[in-house]
XYZ file of C-alpha atoms in Angstrom:
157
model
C 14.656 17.406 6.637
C 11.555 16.351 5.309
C 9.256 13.366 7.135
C 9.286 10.285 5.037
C 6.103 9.737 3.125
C 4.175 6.734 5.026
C 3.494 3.640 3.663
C -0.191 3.058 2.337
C -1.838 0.010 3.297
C -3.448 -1.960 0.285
C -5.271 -5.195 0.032
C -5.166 -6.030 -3.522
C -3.152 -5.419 -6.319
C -5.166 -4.065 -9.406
C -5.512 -6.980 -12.520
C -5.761 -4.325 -14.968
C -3.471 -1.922 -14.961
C -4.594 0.355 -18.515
C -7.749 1.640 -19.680
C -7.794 3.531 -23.209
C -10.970 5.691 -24.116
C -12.151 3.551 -27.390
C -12.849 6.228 -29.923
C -9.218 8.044 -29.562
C -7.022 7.919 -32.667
C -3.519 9.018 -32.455
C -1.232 9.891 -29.135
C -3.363 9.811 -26.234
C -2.441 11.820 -23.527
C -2.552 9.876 -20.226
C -3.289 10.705 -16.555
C -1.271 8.142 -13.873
C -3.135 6.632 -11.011
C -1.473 5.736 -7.777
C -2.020 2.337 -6.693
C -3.280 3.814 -3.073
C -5.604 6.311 -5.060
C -6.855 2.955 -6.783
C -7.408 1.367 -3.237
C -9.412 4.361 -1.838
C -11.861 4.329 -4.519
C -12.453 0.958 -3.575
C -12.426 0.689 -0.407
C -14.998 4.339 -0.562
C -17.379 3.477 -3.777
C -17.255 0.075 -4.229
C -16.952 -1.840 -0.505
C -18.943 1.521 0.546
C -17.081 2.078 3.768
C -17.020 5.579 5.525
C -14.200 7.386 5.534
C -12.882 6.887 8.804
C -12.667 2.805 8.007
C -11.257 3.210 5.060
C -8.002 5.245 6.500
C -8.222 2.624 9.337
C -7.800 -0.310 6.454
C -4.945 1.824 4.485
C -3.455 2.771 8.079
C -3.655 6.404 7.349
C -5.120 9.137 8.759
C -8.597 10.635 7.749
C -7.342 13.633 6.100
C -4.654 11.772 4.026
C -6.905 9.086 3.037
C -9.060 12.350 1.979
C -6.194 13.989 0.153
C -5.799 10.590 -1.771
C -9.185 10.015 -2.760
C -9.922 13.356 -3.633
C -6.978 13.692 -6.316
C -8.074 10.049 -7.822
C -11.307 11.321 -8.675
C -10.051 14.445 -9.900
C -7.781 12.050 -12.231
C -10.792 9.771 -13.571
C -13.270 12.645 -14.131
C -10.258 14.166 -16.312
C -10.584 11.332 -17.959
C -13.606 10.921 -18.723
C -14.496 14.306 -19.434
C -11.197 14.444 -21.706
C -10.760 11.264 -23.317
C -7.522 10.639 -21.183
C -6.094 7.235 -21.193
C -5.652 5.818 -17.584
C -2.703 4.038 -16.604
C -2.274 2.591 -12.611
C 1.258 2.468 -11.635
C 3.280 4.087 -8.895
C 2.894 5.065 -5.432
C 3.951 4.278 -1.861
C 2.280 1.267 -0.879
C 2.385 -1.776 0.674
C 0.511 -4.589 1.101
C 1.597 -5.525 4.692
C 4.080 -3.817 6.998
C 5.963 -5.608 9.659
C 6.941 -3.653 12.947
C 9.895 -5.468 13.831
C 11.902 -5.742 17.210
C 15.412 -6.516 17.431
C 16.255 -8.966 20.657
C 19.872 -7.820 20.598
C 19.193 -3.762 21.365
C 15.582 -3.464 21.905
C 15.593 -0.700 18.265
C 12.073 -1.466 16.661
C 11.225 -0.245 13.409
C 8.593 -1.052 10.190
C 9.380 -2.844 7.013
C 7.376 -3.432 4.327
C 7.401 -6.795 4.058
C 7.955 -6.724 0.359
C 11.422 -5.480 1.553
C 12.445 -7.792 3.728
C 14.355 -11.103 2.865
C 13.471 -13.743 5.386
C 16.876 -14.773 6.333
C 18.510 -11.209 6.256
C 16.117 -9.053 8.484
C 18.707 -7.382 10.034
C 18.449 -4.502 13.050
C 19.029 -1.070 11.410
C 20.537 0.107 14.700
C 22.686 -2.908 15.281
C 22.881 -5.875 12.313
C 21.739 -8.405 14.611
C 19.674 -11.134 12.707
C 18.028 -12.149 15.809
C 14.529 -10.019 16.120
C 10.673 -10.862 15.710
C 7.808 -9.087 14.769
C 5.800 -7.037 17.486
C 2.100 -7.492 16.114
C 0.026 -8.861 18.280
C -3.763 -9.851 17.949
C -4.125 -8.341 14.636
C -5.651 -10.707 11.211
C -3.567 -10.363 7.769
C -0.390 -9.208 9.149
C 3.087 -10.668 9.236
C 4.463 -12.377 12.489
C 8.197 -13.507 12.376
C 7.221 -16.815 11.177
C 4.026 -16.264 9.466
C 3.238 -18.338 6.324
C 2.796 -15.166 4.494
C 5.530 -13.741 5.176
C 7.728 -17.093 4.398
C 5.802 -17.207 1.164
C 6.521 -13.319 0.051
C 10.069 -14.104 0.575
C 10.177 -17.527 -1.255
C 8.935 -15.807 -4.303
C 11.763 -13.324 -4.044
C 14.327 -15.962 -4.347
């Protein structure tokens, strides 16, 4: 069985989502970036952080975060070189992952918090309803009753 792809930390959700080379006429062909590829070119060439902080801010490892980058570059210099629309859509991303404990059986696992209704969090190992989340310490990331969290899920009703 394969391992599950992991989730890919990102801060901000792009505004724009298409860019068009202006001079095409006719079908333009089209190369899709990842939102996560999207991230790592920001985090790397515009915030200008080193590698290693920008896997620490996706919550990747180096190589991955390497892997990532390296294909969305490969993407915008087609491109550019090619007249290539660009369209940003896709990927496996989150913008905040809860690592949840259930009081009932002890199981702990992650959910991205765009998942998780706030009433019906239940324990994948058990169904209880009665759990909380296990960060500790850290900025930006959901707590059982954090006011992001509550506000993620009040837009999903």
């Amino acid at each position: 069985m394969a391992r599950p792809v992991k989730w890919r930390r990102v801060e901000k959700l792009p505004e724009f989502r298409y860019f068009v080379p202006s001079d095409v006429e006719g079908d333009i062909r089209e190369n899709v970036l990842k939102i996560e590829e999207l991230e790592a070119i920001r985090l790397r060439d515009l915030e200008n952080l080193e590698q290693e902080e920008c896997a620490k801010n996706m919550e990747i490892s180096r190589q991955t975060f390497q892997r990532i980058y390296n294909e969305a570059k490969r993407k915008v210099a087609d491109s550019l070189i090619n007249g290539k629309a660009i369209k940003i859509s896709g990927g496996n991303y989150t913008q905040h992952i809860c690592k949840l404990v259930c009081k009932n059986c002890g199981n702990s696992w992650q959910e991205r918090m765009e998942d998780i209704e706030y009433e019906d969090d239940t324990c994948p190992k058990c169904g209880s309803s009665k759990n909380y989340c296990n960060e500790k310490n850290k900025v930006k990331r959901c707590k059982k009753n954090c006011s992001e969290r509550k506000a993620m899920c009040s837009r999903k009703k």
